[in-house]
Tab-separated table of C-alpha atoms in Angstrom:
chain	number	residue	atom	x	y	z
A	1	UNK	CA	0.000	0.000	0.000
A	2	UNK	CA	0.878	3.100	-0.960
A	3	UNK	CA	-0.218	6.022	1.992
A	4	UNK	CA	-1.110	9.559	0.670
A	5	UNK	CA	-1.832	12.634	2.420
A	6	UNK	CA	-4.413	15.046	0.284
A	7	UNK	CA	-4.242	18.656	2.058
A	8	UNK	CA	-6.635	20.445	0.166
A	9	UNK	CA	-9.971	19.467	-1.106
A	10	UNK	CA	-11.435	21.905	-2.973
A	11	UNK	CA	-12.609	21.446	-6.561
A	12	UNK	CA	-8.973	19.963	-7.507
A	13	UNK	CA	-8.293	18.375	-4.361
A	14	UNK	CA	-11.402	16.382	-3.735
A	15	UNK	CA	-11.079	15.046	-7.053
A	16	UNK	CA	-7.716	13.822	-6.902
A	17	UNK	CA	-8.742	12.653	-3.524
A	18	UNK	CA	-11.749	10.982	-4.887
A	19	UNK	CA	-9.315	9.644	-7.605
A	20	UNK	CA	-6.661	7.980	-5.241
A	21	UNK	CA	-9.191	6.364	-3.000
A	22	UNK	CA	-10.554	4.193	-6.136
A	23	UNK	CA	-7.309	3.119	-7.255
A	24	UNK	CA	-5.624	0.303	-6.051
A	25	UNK	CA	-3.261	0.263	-2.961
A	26	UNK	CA	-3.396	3.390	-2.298
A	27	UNK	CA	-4.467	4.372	1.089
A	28	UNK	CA	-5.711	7.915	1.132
A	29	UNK	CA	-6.176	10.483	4.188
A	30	UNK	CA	-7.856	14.121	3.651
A	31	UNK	CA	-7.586	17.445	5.738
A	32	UNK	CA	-8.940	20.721	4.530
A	33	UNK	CA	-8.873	24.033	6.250
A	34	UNK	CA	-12.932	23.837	6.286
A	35	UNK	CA	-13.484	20.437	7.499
A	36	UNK	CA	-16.611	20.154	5.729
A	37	UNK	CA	-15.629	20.539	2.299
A	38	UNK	CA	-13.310	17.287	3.039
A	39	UNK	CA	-15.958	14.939	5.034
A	40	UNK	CA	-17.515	13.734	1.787
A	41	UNK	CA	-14.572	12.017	0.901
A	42	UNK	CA	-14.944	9.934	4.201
A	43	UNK	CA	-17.537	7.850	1.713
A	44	UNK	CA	-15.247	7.315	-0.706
A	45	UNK	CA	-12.712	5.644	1.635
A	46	UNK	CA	-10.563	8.387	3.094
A	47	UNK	CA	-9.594	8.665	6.549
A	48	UNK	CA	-10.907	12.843	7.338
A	49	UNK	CA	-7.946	14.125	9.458
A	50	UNK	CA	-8.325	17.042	12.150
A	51	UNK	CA	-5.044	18.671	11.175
A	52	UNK	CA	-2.167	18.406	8.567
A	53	UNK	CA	0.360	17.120	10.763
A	54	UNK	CA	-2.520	14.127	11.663
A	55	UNK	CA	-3.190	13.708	7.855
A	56	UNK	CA	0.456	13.033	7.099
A	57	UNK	CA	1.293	11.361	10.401
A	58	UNK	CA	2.828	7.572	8.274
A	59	UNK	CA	2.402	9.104	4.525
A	60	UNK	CA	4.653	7.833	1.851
A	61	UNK	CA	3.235	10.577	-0.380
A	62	UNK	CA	1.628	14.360	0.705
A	63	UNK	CA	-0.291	16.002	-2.226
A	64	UNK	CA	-1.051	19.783	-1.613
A	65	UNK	CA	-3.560	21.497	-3.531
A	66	UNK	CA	-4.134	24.323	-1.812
A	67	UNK	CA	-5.409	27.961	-3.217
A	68	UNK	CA	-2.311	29.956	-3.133
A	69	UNK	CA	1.930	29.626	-1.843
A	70	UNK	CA	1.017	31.055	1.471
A	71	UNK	CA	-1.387	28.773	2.034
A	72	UNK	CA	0.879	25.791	1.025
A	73	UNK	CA	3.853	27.314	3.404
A	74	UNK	CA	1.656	27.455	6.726
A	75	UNK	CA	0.357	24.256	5.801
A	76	UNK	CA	3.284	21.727	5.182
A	77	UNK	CA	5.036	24.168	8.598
A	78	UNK	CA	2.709	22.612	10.459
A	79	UNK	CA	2.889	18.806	8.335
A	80	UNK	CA	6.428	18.473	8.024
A	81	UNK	CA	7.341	17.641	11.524
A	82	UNK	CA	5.142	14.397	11.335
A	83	UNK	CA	6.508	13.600	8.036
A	84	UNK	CA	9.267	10.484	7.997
A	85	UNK	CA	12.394	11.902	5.997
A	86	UNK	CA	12.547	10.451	2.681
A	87	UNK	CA	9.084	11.202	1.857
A	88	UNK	CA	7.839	12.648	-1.529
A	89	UNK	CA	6.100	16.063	-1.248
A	90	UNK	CA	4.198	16.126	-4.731
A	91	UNK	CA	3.227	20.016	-4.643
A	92	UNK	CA	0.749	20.793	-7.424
A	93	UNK	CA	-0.546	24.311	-6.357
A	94	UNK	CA	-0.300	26.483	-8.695
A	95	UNK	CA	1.784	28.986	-6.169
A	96	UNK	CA	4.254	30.752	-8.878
A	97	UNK	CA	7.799	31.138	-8.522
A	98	UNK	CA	8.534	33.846	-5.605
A	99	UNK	CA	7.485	31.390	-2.711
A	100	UNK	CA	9.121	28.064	-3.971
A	101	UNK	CA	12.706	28.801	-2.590
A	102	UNK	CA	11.090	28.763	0.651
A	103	UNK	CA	9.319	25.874	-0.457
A	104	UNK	CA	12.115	23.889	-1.824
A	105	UNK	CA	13.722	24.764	1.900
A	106	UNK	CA	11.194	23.751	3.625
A	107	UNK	CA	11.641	20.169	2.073
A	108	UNK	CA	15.397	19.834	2.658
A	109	UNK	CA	15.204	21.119	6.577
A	110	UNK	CA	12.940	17.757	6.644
A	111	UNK	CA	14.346	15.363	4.739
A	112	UNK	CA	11.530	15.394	1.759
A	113	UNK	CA	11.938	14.555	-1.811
A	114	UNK	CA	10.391	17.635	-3.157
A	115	UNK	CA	8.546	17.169	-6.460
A	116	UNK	CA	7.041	20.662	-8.320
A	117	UNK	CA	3.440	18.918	-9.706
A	118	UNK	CA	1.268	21.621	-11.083
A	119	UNK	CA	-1.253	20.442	-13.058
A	120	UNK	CA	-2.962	21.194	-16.160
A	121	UNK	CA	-6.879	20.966	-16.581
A	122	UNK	CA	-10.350	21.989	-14.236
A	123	UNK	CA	-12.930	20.244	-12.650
A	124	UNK	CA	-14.109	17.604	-15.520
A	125	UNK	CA	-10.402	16.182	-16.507
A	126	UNK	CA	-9.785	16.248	-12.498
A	127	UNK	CA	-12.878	14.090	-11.948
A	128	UNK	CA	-12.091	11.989	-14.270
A	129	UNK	CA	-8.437	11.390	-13.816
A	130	UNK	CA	-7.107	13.032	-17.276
A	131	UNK	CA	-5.152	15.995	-15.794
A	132	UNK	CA	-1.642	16.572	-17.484
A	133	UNK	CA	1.024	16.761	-14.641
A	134	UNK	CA	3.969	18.766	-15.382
A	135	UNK	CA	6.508	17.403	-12.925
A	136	UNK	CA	10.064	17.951	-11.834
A	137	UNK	CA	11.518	16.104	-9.029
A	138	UNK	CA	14.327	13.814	-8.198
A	139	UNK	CA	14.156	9.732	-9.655
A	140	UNK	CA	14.230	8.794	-6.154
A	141	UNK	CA	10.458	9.983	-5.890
A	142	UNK	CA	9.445	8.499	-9.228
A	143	UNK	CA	8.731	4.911	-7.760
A	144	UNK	CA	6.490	6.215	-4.917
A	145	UNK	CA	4.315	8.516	-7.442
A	146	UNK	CA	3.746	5.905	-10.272
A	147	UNK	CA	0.785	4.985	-8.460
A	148	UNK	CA	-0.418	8.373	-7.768
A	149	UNK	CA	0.357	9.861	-10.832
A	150	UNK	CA	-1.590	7.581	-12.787
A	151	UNK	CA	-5.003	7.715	-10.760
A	152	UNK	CA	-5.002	11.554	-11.198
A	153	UNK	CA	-3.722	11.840	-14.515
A	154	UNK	CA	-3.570	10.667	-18.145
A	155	UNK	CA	-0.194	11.910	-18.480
A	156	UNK	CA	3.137	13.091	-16.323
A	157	UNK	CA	5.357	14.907	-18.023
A	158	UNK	CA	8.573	14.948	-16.467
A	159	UNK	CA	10.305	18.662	-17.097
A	160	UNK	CA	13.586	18.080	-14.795
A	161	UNK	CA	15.198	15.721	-12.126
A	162	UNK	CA	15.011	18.845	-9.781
A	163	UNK	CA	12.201	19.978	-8.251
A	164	UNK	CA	13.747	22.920	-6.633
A	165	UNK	CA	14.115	24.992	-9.990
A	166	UNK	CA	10.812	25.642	-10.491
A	167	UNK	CA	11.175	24.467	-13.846
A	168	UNK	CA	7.445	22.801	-14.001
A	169	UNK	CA	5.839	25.988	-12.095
A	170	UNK	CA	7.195	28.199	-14.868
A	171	UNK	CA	5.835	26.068	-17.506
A	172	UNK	CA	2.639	26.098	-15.834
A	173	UNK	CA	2.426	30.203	-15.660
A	174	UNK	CA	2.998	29.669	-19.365
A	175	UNK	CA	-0.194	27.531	-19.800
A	176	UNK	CA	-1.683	28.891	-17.542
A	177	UNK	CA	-1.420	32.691	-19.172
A	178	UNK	CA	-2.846	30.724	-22.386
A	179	UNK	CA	-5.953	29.611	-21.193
A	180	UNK	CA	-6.832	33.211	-19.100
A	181	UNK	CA	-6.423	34.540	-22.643
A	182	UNK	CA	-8.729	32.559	-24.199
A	183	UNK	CA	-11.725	33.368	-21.178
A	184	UNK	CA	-11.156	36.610	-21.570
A	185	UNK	CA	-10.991	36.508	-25.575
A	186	UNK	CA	-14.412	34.399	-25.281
A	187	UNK	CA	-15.862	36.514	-22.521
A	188	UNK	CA	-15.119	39.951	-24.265
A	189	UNK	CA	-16.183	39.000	-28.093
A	190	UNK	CA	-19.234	37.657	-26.529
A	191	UNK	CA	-20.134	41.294	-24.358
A	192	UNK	CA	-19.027	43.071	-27.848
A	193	UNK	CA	-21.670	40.519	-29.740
A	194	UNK	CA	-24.327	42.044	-26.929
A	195	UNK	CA	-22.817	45.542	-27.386
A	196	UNK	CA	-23.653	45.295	-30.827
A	197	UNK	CA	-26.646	43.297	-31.257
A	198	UNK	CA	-25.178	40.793	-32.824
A	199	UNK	CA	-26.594	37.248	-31.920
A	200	UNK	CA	-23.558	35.462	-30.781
A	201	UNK	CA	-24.362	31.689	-32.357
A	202	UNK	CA	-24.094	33.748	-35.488
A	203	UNK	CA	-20.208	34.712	-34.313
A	204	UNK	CA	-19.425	30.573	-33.283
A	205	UNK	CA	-21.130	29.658	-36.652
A	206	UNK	CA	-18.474	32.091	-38.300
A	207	UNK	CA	-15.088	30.535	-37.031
A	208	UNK	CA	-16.580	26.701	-36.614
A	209	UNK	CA	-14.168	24.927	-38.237
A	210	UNK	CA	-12.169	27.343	-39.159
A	211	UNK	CA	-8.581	27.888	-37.670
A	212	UNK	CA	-10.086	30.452	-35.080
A	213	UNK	CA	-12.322	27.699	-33.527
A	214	UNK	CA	-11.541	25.610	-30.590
A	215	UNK	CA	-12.855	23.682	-27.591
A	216	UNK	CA	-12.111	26.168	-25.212
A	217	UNK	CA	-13.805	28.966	-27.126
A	218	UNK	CA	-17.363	26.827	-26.926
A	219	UNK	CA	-17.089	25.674	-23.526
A	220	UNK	CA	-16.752	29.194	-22.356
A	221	UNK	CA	-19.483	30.487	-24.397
A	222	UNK	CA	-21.753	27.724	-23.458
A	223	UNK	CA	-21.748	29.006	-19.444
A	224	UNK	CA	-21.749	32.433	-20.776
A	225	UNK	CA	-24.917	32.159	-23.091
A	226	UNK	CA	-26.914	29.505	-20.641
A	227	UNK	CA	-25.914	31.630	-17.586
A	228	UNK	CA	-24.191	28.715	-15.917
A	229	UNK	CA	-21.150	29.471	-13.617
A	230	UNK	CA	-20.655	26.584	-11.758
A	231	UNK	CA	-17.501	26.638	-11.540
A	232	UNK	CA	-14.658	24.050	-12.719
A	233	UNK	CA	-12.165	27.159	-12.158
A	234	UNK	CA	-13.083	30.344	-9.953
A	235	UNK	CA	-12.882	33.486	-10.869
A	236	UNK	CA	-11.477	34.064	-7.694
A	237	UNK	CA	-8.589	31.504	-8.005
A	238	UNK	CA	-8.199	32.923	-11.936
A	239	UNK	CA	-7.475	36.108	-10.369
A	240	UNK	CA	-4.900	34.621	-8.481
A	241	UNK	CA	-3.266	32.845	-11.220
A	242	UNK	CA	-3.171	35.686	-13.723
A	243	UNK	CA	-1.380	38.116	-10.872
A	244	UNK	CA	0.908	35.024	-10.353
A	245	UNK	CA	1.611	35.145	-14.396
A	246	UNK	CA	2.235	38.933	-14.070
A	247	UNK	CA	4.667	38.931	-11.148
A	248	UNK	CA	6.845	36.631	-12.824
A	249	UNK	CA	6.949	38.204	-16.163
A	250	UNK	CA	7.546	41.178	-14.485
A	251	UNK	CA	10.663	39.790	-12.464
A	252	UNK	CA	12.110	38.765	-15.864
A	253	UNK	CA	11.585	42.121	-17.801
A	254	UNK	CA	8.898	40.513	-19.572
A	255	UNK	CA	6.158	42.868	-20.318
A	256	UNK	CA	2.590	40.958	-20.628
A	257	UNK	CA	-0.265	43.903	-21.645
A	258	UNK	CA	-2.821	41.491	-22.167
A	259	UNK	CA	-2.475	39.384	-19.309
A	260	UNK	CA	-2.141	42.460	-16.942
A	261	UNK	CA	-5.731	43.676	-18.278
A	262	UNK	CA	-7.009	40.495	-17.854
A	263	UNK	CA	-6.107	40.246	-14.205
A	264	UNK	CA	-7.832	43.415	-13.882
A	265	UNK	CA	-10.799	41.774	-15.542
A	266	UNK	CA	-10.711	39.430	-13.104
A	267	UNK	CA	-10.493	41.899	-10.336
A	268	UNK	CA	-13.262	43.446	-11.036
A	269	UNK	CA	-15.129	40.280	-12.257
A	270	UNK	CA	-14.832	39.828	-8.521
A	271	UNK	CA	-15.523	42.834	-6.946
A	272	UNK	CA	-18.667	42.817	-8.679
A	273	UNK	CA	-19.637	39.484	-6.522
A	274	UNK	CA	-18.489	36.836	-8.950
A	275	UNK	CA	-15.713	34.788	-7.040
A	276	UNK	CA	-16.781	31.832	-6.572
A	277	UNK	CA	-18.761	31.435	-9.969
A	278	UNK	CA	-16.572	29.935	-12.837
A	279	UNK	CA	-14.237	32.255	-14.716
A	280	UNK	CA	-16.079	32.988	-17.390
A	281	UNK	CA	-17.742	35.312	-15.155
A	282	UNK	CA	-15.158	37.638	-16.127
A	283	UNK	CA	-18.207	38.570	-19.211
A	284	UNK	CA	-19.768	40.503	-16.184
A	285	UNK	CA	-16.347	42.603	-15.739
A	286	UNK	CA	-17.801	44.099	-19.340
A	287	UNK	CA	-20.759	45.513	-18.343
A	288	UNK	CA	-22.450	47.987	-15.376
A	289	UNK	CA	-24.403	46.541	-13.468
A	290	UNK	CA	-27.635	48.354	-12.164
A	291	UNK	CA	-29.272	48.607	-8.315
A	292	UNK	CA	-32.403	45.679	-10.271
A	293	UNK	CA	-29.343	43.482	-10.935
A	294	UNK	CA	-29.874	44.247	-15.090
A	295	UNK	CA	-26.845	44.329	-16.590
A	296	UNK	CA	-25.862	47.216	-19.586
A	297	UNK	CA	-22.533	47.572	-21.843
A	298	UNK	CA	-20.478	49.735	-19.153
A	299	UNK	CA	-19.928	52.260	-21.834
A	300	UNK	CA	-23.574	53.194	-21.649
């Protein structure tokens, strides 16, 4: 059997959780800072732990999927004491690159194999095990993870035998900045199409098929046009990312215009009350939106 420690189990976490508790020897335990959000898991097999050093208390493996690098820090400060040396820390929050020296520290004061995980992919893939992990971490972890990495995911890729560079978080900012591009490409030419009057089937009928068409664009439109936001990515968390992406460009003399307007977007996306709804929510950072709740272009 294979033990692993899930801290975090929010719309990632509980499904890798779920994940790991169907697949064969492995032995999962759960914490989450609200204790309700991990309890459901306790029907799927997990054991529901009061605190993180609890959850990892015996774990070969500790996944954290937590919201932010703060988060991740307090966290594994209070795990890492009940951690045996010599076991894997496989840390897949997307935390960007400032906090993962102190990370990477944090790891070698305890004797962990530290493994950078971030993943690629939101709610459905996670469910269903088809994330893409983008890994870097010593071989000495490898043999441990084989079993974890291939009940959350449908493919590892490993970037580099050294966790500790940061070499899989920066690929993941990369990604990352990609897909906030296309929600806020969807999200705006769909509050232009209402701007305008133009029905917006008529604007996916005009690039289906074409080189401008993809999945993304038509899974974003779809919440957008049937008004559902339940989310498989926050806005709130998309806000995160996207001031993650900018930091880092920024500390590299990398100039991103786009992606800095778009983490306003999301800002404001949730400043207007749209945090928790999925990020194509970020439509709503288009428009005004009136004491009856009505929404009109803001430039009106």
């Amino acid at each position: 059997m294979t033990s692993v420690a899930v801290l975090g189990t929010g719309i990632m976490g509980a499904a890798m959780a779920r994940n790991l508790c169907h697949a064969p020897g492995i032995d999962v335990t759960a914490w989450n800072r609200t204790r309700a959000r991990a309890e459901p898991l306790a029907a799927e097999g997990a054991r529901i732990a009061a605190t993180p050093a609890e959850a990892v208390s015996g774990a070969d493996v500790v996944l954290t999927m937590l919201y932010d690098g703060d988060a991740v820090l307090d966290t594994m400060r209070q795990a890492a004491p009940s951690l045996a040396p010599g076991a894997v820390w496989l840390q897949s929050t997307t935390a960007g690159v400032e906090l993962l020296p102190a990370l990477a520290e944090l790891a070698a004061v305890h004797g962990l194999l530290f493994v950078d995980a971030p993943v690629l992919g939101t709610r459905a893939p996670a469910e269903k095990g088809l994330l893409t992990i983008l890994a870097a971490g010593p071989e000495a972890a490898r043999t441990a993870l084989e079993p974890v990495l291939a009940a959350v995911g449908q493919r590892t890729m490993w970037i580099s035998d050294d966790g500790t560079t940061g070499a899989a978080t920066r690929l993941k900012l990369v990604c990352n900045s990609w897909v906030l591009t296309l929600t806020q490409g969807t999200a705006e030419a769909l509050a232009l199409a209402k701007g305008l009057g133009v029905e917006p089937e008529s604007f996916l009928s005009a690039v289906a098929g074409g080189p401008l068409d993809c999945g993304y664009l038509h899974a974003k439109s779809e919440a957008i046009l049937t008004d559902d936001y339940t989310p498989s990515f926050s806005v709130t968390t998309a806000a995160k990312d996207a001031r993650l992406i900018v930091e880092a460009a920024e500390s590299h003399g990398v100039r991103l215009d786009v992606a800095a307007a778009g983490a306003e977007r999301f800002r404001r996306a949730e400043e207007q009350g749209h945090g928790d709804k999925d990020m194509a929510a970020t439509y709503f950072a288009s428009f005004k939106t009136s004491p009856s709740g009505t929404s009109s272009p803001s430039g009106d």
